[in-house]
Coordinates of C-alpha atoms in Angstrom, one line a residue:
X677 CA 228.1 145.7 -102.7
X678 CA 225.0 145.3 -100.4
X679 CA 224.3 141.8 -102.2
X680 CA 227.9 140.9 -101.7
X681 CA 227.5 141.7 -97.8
X682 CA 224.4 139.8 -97.6
X683 CA 226.0 136.9 -99.3
X684 CA 229.1 137.1 -96.8
X685 CA 226.6 137.1 -93.9
X686 CA 224.7 134.1 -95.3
X687 CA 227.9 132.2 -95.9
X688 CA 229.2 132.7 -92.4
X689 CA 226.4 132.8 -90.0
X690 CA 223.7 130.8 -92.0
X691 CA 223.3 128.0 -94.6
X692 CA 226.1 125.5 -94.4
X693 CA 227.5 127.3 -91.3
X694 CA 224.4 126.0 -89.3
X695 CA 225.5 122.4 -89.8
X696 CA 226.7 120.0 -87.3
X697 CA 230.5 120.9 -86.5
X698 CA 231.6 119.0 -83.5
X699 CA 234.7 120.5 -81.5
X700 CA 237.5 118.2 -82.3
X701 CA 239.7 116.9 -79.7
X702 CA 243.3 118.2 -79.3
X703 CA 246.1 116.3 -80.5
X704 CA 248.4 114.9 -77.8
X705 CA 251.4 116.9 -79.4
X706 CA 249.3 120.1 -79.8
X707 CA 251.2 123.4 -78.8
X708 CA 248.2 124.0 -76.3
X709 CA 249.3 121.0 -74.2
X710 CA 253.0 121.8 -74.0
X711 CA 252.7 123.1 -70.4
X712 CA 251.6 119.9 -69.2
X713 CA 253.9 116.9 -68.5
X714 CA 254.3 114.3 -71.4
X715 CA 252.5 111.6 -69.5
X716 CA 249.4 113.7 -69.1
X717 CA 248.9 115.1 -72.4
X718 CA 247.0 112.1 -74.0
X719 CA 244.5 112.6 -71.0
X720 CA 243.9 116.4 -71.8
X721 CA 242.8 116.1 -75.3
X722 CA 239.5 117.2 -74.0
X723 CA 240.7 120.3 -72.3
X724 CA 238.7 122.8 -74.8
X725 CA 235.5 120.9 -74.2
X726 CA 236.2 121.2 -70.2
X727 CA 236.8 124.9 -70.7
X728 CA 233.6 125.5 -72.5
X729 CA 231.8 123.4 -69.9
X730 CA 233.3 125.8 -67.1
X731 CA 232.1 128.9 -68.9
X732 CA 228.6 127.4 -69.2
X733 CA 228.7 126.8 -65.5
X734 CA 229.6 130.3 -64.8
X735 CA 226.8 131.3 -67.2
X736 CA 224.4 129.2 -65.2
X737 CA 225.3 130.5 -61.7
X738 CA 225.0 134.1 -62.9
X739 CA 221.6 133.4 -64.2
X740 CA 220.6 131.5 -61.0
X741 CA 221.8 134.6 -58.9
X742 CA 219.4 136.8 -61.0
X743 CA 216.2 134.8 -60.5
X744 CA 216.2 135.3 -56.6
X745 CA 213.2 133.4 -55.4
X746 CA 211.4 133.0 -58.8
X747 CA 211.0 129.5 -59.9
X748 CA 209.4 127.8 -62.9
X749 CA 209.6 128.9 -66.4
X750 CA 211.5 132.3 -65.6
X751 CA 214.3 130.3 -63.9
X752 CA 214.4 127.9 -66.9
X753 CA 214.8 130.8 -69.4
X754 CA 217.2 133.0 -67.4
X755 CA 219.4 130.1 -66.5
X756 CA 219.2 127.3 -69.0
X757 CA 219.0 129.2 -72.2
X758 CA 222.0 131.5 -71.9
X759 CA 223.8 128.2 -70.6
X760 CA 222.7 126.4 -73.6
X761 CA 223.9 128.9 -76.0
X762 CA 227.5 128.3 -74.4
X763 CA 227.3 124.7 -74.6
X764 CA 225.9 124.6 -78.1
X765 CA 229.1 126.2 -79.4
X766 CA 230.5 122.5 -79.0
X767 CA 228.5 121.2 -81.9
X768 CA 226.9 124.0 -83.8
X769 CA 228.9 127.5 -83.4
X770 CA 226.7 129.6 -85.7
X771 CA 223.4 128.6 -84.2
X772 CA 224.8 129.2 -80.8
X773 CA 225.4 132.8 -81.7
X774 CA 221.8 133.1 -82.9
X775 CA 220.3 131.5 -79.9
X776 CA 222.5 133.9 -77.7
X777 CA 221.5 137.2 -79.5
X778 CA 217.8 136.2 -79.9
X779 CA 217.4 135.1 -76.3
X780 CA 218.9 138.3 -74.8
X781 CA 215.7 140.6 -74.8
X782 CA 213.7 137.8 -73.3
X783 CA 216.1 137.0 -70.4
X784 CA 216.5 140.7 -69.6
X785 CA 212.7 141.2 -69.6
X786 CA 211.9 138.1 -67.5
X787 CA 214.6 138.8 -64.8
X788 CA 213.6 142.4 -64.6
X789 CA 217.2 143.5 -64.5
X790 CA 217.7 147.3 -64.6
X791 CA 220.4 147.0 -67.2
X792 CA 219.4 146.8 -71.0
X793 CA 219.7 145.0 -73.4
X794 CA 221.7 142.4 -71.7
X795 CA 221.2 140.6 -68.3
X796 CA 224.4 139.6 -66.5
X797 CA 224.0 135.9 -67.6
X798 CA 223.1 137.0 -71.1
X799 CA 226.1 139.4 -71.2
X800 CA 228.6 136.8 -70.0
X801 CA 227.0 134.2 -72.3
X802 CA 227.1 136.2 -75.2
X803 CA 230.8 137.2 -74.7
X804 CA 231.7 133.6 -74.2
X805 CA 229.8 132.7 -77.4
X806 CA 231.5 135.4 -79.5
X807 CA 234.9 134.3 -78.2
X808 CA 234.4 130.7 -78.8
X809 CA 232.8 130.9 -82.3
X810 CA 235.5 133.3 -83.4
X811 CA 238.2 130.8 -82.2
X812 CA 236.4 128.1 -84.3
X813 CA 235.8 130.2 -87.4
X814 CA 237.7 132.7 -89.4
X815 CA 238.1 136.6 -88.8
X816 CA 235.4 137.5 -91.2
X817 CA 232.9 135.6 -89.2
X818 CA 233.9 137.4 -86.1
X819 CA 233.4 140.7 -87.8
X820 CA 229.9 139.6 -88.9
X821 CA 229.1 138.6 -85.2
X822 CA 230.2 141.9 -83.9
X823 CA 228.2 143.9 -86.6
X824 CA 225.1 142.0 -85.8
X825 CA 225.7 142.6 -82.1
X826 CA 226.3 146.3 -82.8
X827 CA 223.1 146.3 -84.8
X828 CA 221.1 144.9 -82.1
X829 CA 222.4 147.2 -79.3
X830 CA 221.7 150.2 -81.6
X831 CA 218.1 149.1 -82.5
X832 CA 217.3 148.5 -78.8
X833 CA 218.8 151.9 -77.8
X834 CA 217.4 154.2 -80.4
X835 CA 214.5 152.7 -82.0
X836 CA 212.9 150.9 -79.0
X837 CA 213.8 153.5 -76.5
X838 CA 214.9 150.8 -74.1
X839 CA 218.1 152.7 -73.0
X840 CA 216.0 155.6 -71.6
X841 CA 214.5 154.3 -68.5
X842 CA 217.2 151.7 -67.9
X843 CA 221.0 151.5 -67.6
X844 CA 222.2 150.8 -71.0
X845 CA 225.1 148.3 -71.3
X846 CA 225.4 148.0 -75.0
X847 CA 228.6 150.1 -75.1
X848 CA 230.2 147.9 -72.6
X849 CA 229.3 144.8 -74.7
X850 CA 230.5 146.3 -77.9
X851 CA 233.8 147.6 -76.3
X852 CA 234.9 144.2 -74.7
X853 CA 233.5 142.1 -77.6
X854 CA 235.4 144.3 -80.1
X855 CA 238.5 143.9 -77.8
X856 CA 238.3 140.1 -77.6
X857 CA 237.3 139.6 -81.2
X858 CA 240.3 141.8 -82.3
X859 CA 242.7 140.0 -80.4
X860 CA 241.5 136.7 -81.6
X861 CA 241.5 138.0 -85.4
X862 CA 245.2 139.2 -84.9
X863 CA 246.2 135.9 -83.7
X864 CA 244.4 134.0 -86.4
X865 CA 245.8 136.3 -89.1
X866 CA 249.2 135.8 -87.9
X867 CA 248.9 132.1 -87.6
X868 CA 247.6 132.0 -91.1
X869 CA 250.6 134.2 -92.2
X870 CA 253.0 131.8 -90.6
X871 CA 251.4 128.8 -92.2
X872 CA 251.7 130.5 -95.6
X873 CA 255.3 131.5 -95.1
X874 CA 256.1 127.9 -94.0
X875 CA 254.4 126.5 -97.2
X876 CA 256.1 129.0 -99.3
X877 CA 259.5 128.3 -97.8
X878 CA 258.6 124.5 -98.2
X879 CA 258.0 125.2 -101.9
X880 CA 260.9 127.3 -102.3
X881 CA 263.1 124.5 -100.8
X882 CA 261.7 121.9 -103.2
X883 CA 262.2 124.3 -106.1
X884 CA 265.9 124.9 -105.0
X885 CA 266.4 121.1 -104.8
X886 CA 264.8 120.7 -108.2
X887 CA 266.9 123.5 -109.6
X888 CA 270.2 121.9 -108.0
X889 CA 269.1 118.6 -109.7
X890 CA 268.7 120.1 -113.0
X891 CA 271.9 122.1 -112.7
X892 CA 273.7 118.8 -111.8
X893 CA 272.1 117.0 -114.8
X894 CA 273.1 119.9 -117.1
X895 CA 276.7 119.4 -115.8
X896 CA 276.5 115.7 -116.6
X897 CA 275.0 116.4 -120.0
X898 CA 277.8 118.7 -120.9
X899 CA 280.6 116.3 -119.7
X900 CA 278.9 113.4 -121.4
X901 CA 278.6 115.6 -124.8
X902 CA 282.3 116.4 -124.6
X903 CA 283.5 112.9 -123.7
X904 CA 281.3 111.1 -126.2
X905 CA 281.6 113.6 -128.9
X906 CA 285.4 113.2 -128.7
X907 CA 285.3 109.5 -128.8
X908 CA 282.8 109.3 -131.7
X909 CA 284.8 111.6 -133.7
X910 CA 288.0 109.5 -133.0
X911 CA 286.0 106.4 -134.2
X912 CA 284.8 108.1 -137.4
X913 CA 288.3 109.3 -138.4
X914 CA 289.8 105.9 -137.5
X915 CA 287.0 104.2 -139.5
X916 CA 287.8 106.3 -142.4
X917 CA 291.4 105.9 -142.4
X918 CA 291.6 102.2 -141.6
X919 CA 291.0 100.8 -145.2
X920 CA 294.0 102.7 -146.4
X921 CA 296.4 100.9 -143.8
X922 CA 295.4 97.5 -145.3
X923 CA 297.0 96.7 -148.8
X924 CA 294.3 95.7 -151.3
X925 CA 291.4 95.4 -148.5
X926 CA 288.4 93.4 -149.7
X927 CA 285.2 95.1 -150.5
X928 CA 283.5 93.7 -147.6
X929 CA 286.0 95.2 -145.2
X930 CA 285.7 98.7 -146.9
X931 CA 281.9 98.6 -146.6
X932 CA 282.1 97.5 -143.0
X933 CA 284.4 100.5 -142.1
X934 CA 282.3 102.8 -144.3
X935 CA 279.3 101.8 -142.4
X936 CA 281.1 102.2 -139.1
X937 CA 282.0 105.8 -140.1
X938 CA 278.5 106.6 -141.3
X939 CA 277.0 105.5 -138.0
X940 CA 279.5 107.3 -136.0
X941 CA 278.9 110.5 -137.9
X942 CA 275.1 110.2 -137.5
X943 CA 275.5 109.4 -133.8
X944 CA 277.7 112.4 -133.4
X945 CA 275.2 114.6 -135.1
X946 CA 272.2 113.4 -133.1
X947 CA 274.4 113.7 -129.9
X948 CA 275.2 117.5 -130.8
X949 CA 271.6 118.1 -131.7
X950 CA 270.2 116.7 -128.4
X951 CA 273.1 117.6 -125.8
X952 CA 274.7 120.6 -127.5
X953 CA 271.9 122.8 -126.3
X954 CA 273.1 122.7 -122.7
X955 CA 276.4 124.3 -123.7
X956 CA 275.2 127.8 -124.1
X957 CA 271.9 129.7 -123.9
X958 CA 272.6 131.0 -127.6
X959 CA 273.2 127.4 -128.8
X960 CA 271.4 127.0 -132.1
X961 CA 270.4 123.4 -133.1
X962 CA 271.4 122.3 -136.6
X963 CA 268.6 122.7 -139.1
X964 CA 268.8 119.0 -140.3
X965 CA 265.3 117.5 -140.9
X966 CA 264.1 115.3 -138.3
X967 CA 263.4 111.4 -139.1
X968 CA 260.0 110.2 -139.9
X969 CA 258.4 106.9 -140.8
X970 CA 259.5 107.5 -144.2
X971 CA 263.0 107.2 -143.1
X972 CA 262.3 103.6 -141.6
X973 CA 263.8 101.7 -144.6
X974 CA 267.2 103.5 -144.1
X975 CA 266.9 102.5 -140.5
X976 CA 266.1 98.8 -141.1
X977 CA 268.9 98.6 -143.7
X978 CA 271.3 100.0 -141.3
X979 CA 270.5 97.4 -138.4
X980 CA 270.6 94.6 -141.1
X981 CA 274.1 95.6 -142.0
X982 CA 274.9 95.3 -138.2
X983 CA 273.7 91.7 -138.4
X984 CA 270.0 92.0 -137.3
X985 CA 267.6 89.8 -139.3
X986 CA 264.6 92.2 -139.3
X987 CA 261.4 92.2 -141.4
X988 CA 259.0 95.2 -141.7
X989 CA 255.2 94.9 -142.4
X990 CA 253.2 98.0 -143.0
X991 CA 249.4 97.7 -142.9
X992 CA 246.6 100.2 -143.5
X993 CA 246.4 103.3 -145.7
X994 CA 249.9 105.1 -145.3
X995 CA 249.1 108.7 -144.7
X996 CA 251.0 111.7 -143.4
X997 CA 250.9 112.0 -139.5
X998 CA 251.7 115.0 -137.3
X999 CA 255.4 115.6 -137.0
X1000 CA 255.6 114.8 -133.3
X1001 CA 254.0 111.4 -134.0
X1002 CA 256.2 110.6 -136.9
X1003 CA 259.5 111.4 -134.9
X1004 CA 258.4 109.7 -131.9
X1005 CA 257.2 106.4 -133.9
X1006 CA 260.8 106.5 -135.7
X1007 CA 262.6 106.8 -132.4
X1008 CA 260.5 104.1 -130.7
X1009 CA 261.3 101.6 -133.4
X1010 CA 264.9 102.8 -133.5
X1011 CA 265.3 102.2 -129.8
X1012 CA 263.4 98.8 -129.9
X1013 CA 265.7 97.5 -132.6
X1014 CA 268.7 98.7 -130.9
X1015 CA 267.6 97.0 -127.7
X1016 CA 267.4 93.8 -129.7
X1017 CA 270.9 94.2 -131.0
X1018 CA 272.2 94.7 -127.3
X1019 CA 270.3 92.3 -125.4
X1020 CA 269.1 89.6 -127.9
X1021 CA 272.1 89.3 -130.3
X1022 CA 271.4 87.0 -133.2
X1023 CA 267.5 87.0 -132.7
X1024 CA 265.2 87.9 -135.5
X1025 CA 263.0 90.8 -135.2
X1026 CA 259.7 91.8 -136.6
X1027 CA 258.6 95.4 -136.9
X1028 CA 254.8 96.0 -137.8
X1029 CA 253.5 99.4 -138.6
X1030 CA 249.8 99.6 -138.6
X1031 CA 247.9 102.8 -140.0
X1032 CA 244.5 102.5 -138.3
X1033 CA 241.4 104.9 -138.6
X1034 CA 242.2 106.2 -135.0
X1035 CA 245.9 106.4 -134.8
X1036 CA 249.1 104.6 -135.4
X1037 CA 250.1 101.1 -134.1
X1038 CA 253.5 99.8 -133.8
X1039 CA 254.8 96.5 -132.7
X1040 CA 258.5 95.3 -132.5
X1041 CA 259.1 91.8 -131.2
X1042 CA 262.1 89.5 -131.4
X1043 CA 262.9 86.0 -130.5
X1044 CA 265.4 84.4 -128.1
X1045 CA 269.1 85.3 -128.4
X1046 CA 271.2 83.2 -130.8
X1047 CA 275.1 82.9 -131.3
X1048 CA 277.8 83.2 -129.3
X1049 CA 277.8 86.9 -128.6
X1050 CA 276.7 87.6 -125.0
X1051 CA 273.9 90.2 -124.4
X1052 CA 275.0 93.7 -123.2
X1053 CA 273.6 94.8 -119.9
X1054 CA 271.2 97.8 -120.0
X1055 CA 269.8 100.4 -117.3
X1056 CA 266.3 100.3 -118.7
X1057 CA 266.5 103.8 -119.9
X1058 CA 265.5 102.9 -123.4
X1059 CA 262.0 101.4 -122.3
X1060 CA 261.7 104.6 -120.1
X1061 CA 262.2 106.9 -122.9
X1062 CA 259.7 105.1 -125.2
X1063 CA 257.3 105.0 -122.5
X1064 CA 257.6 108.7 -121.9
X1065 CA 257.1 109.6 -125.6
X1066 CA 254.0 107.5 -125.8
X1067 CA 252.6 109.2 -122.7
X1068 CA 253.3 112.7 -124.1
X1069 CA 251.2 111.8 -127.2
X1070 CA 248.4 110.4 -125.0
X1071 CA 249.0 106.9 -126.3
X1072 CA 249.3 103.5 -124.5
X1073 CA 252.5 101.2 -124.5
X1074 CA 252.9 97.6 -123.3
X1075 CA 256.1 95.7 -123.2
X1076 CA 257.3 92.2 -121.7
X1077 CA 258.6 88.9 -122.5
X1078 CA 256.9 86.6 -125.0
X1079 CA 256.1 82.9 -125.0
X1080 CA 259.2 82.1 -127.1
X1081 CA 261.4 83.8 -124.5
X1082 CA 261.7 86.8 -126.8
X1083 CA 260.5 90.2 -126.1
X1084 CA 257.8 92.6 -127.4
X1085 CA 256.9 96.1 -127.5
X1086 CA 253.4 97.4 -128.5
X1087 CA 252.4 101.0 -129.0
X1088 CA 249.3 102.7 -130.0
X1089 CA 249.2 106.4 -130.5
X1090 CA 246.0 108.2 -131.2
X1091 CA 245.9 110.5 -134.1
X1092 CA 243.0 112.8 -134.7
X1093 CA 241.8 112.8 -138.2
X1094 CA 241.8 116.2 -140.2
X1095 CA 238.5 118.0 -140.1
X1096 CA 237.4 116.3 -136.8
X1097 CA 237.0 119.7 -135.0
X1098 CA 235.2 121.2 -137.9

């Protein structure tokens, strides 16, 4: 505990506390200047500096009154040193305190004042210094300054016997300094509490807004689930029943309707897995396995049936990757191919999967749109979703148009080798 106390004293009144710390100017909109007319406030930014200069002048006049007819070094000490201690609070608060407390016995001795240990100029200067330094620092510093002042007064009174033949004014110093410092500490603690409460209220307001936004998104997700799930179910049922409404339908037509139904059912399953969780807290997601890169052939076959000319190239030593990487890679390829279908109908596409030593590389590129089908407009959420997946895995992604008026998405996801941490 003693070491902690010494450390606190060193932190508040020595070390970095002795560094140059000029008193800042007031802001024109500072609460201290509210009593002034608005046009005068820009000219009153040095009001604290003027107040300290006035206190220094009071200290100098008290010291000058003490020296009587004495001139020379005695006048220098009794007038200038306490005044310098007050002025020093403008740039170095902690050294100002030490100058005030250390110069006290010399000023009292040289002036021959019959009160001990503070002469009038030193008494006023020390009170001024305590108040100014306390205002510029924190309450703990004020407590340390009062403790040092009390230790000095006690030492001079009881161990040096200075209080026996002279009037002892240490009690007055301790009383008034404790009163002033206590008021300052209470004001500072209250101001700090107000700032913390204001900051907490700001955080609470932000959290409330965020919670409201999440609730709105949840409501939208529920409505989206209900609407889309209904229509996808209708599409699946109609696609299944459509071949039976045509007499002797060709095989191509039956296959087309079968593909439509399979895609509708798959989309409905994915929709329920992703959005169904918002319908109830006890919702349990289906136990269907998540797709991986091994299911890429099925995805490519599906989009080929939809009319997309796509080629797949796999390079490197194919190995099992973490589940999150496998799922994200599949979803990125899925979203990129869907973008080709929507935004570049008729364009050929290439999918390159590179298994390299440090991770997994993906490249999905397409040429310009062909044919009479117009591209579908999009909101850009697909690219944003891919980028979020890549960022979550600590990877990198680039996307943009190519020289042949097509589009390219390139992704690299780092994968740590097994046993790398061993």
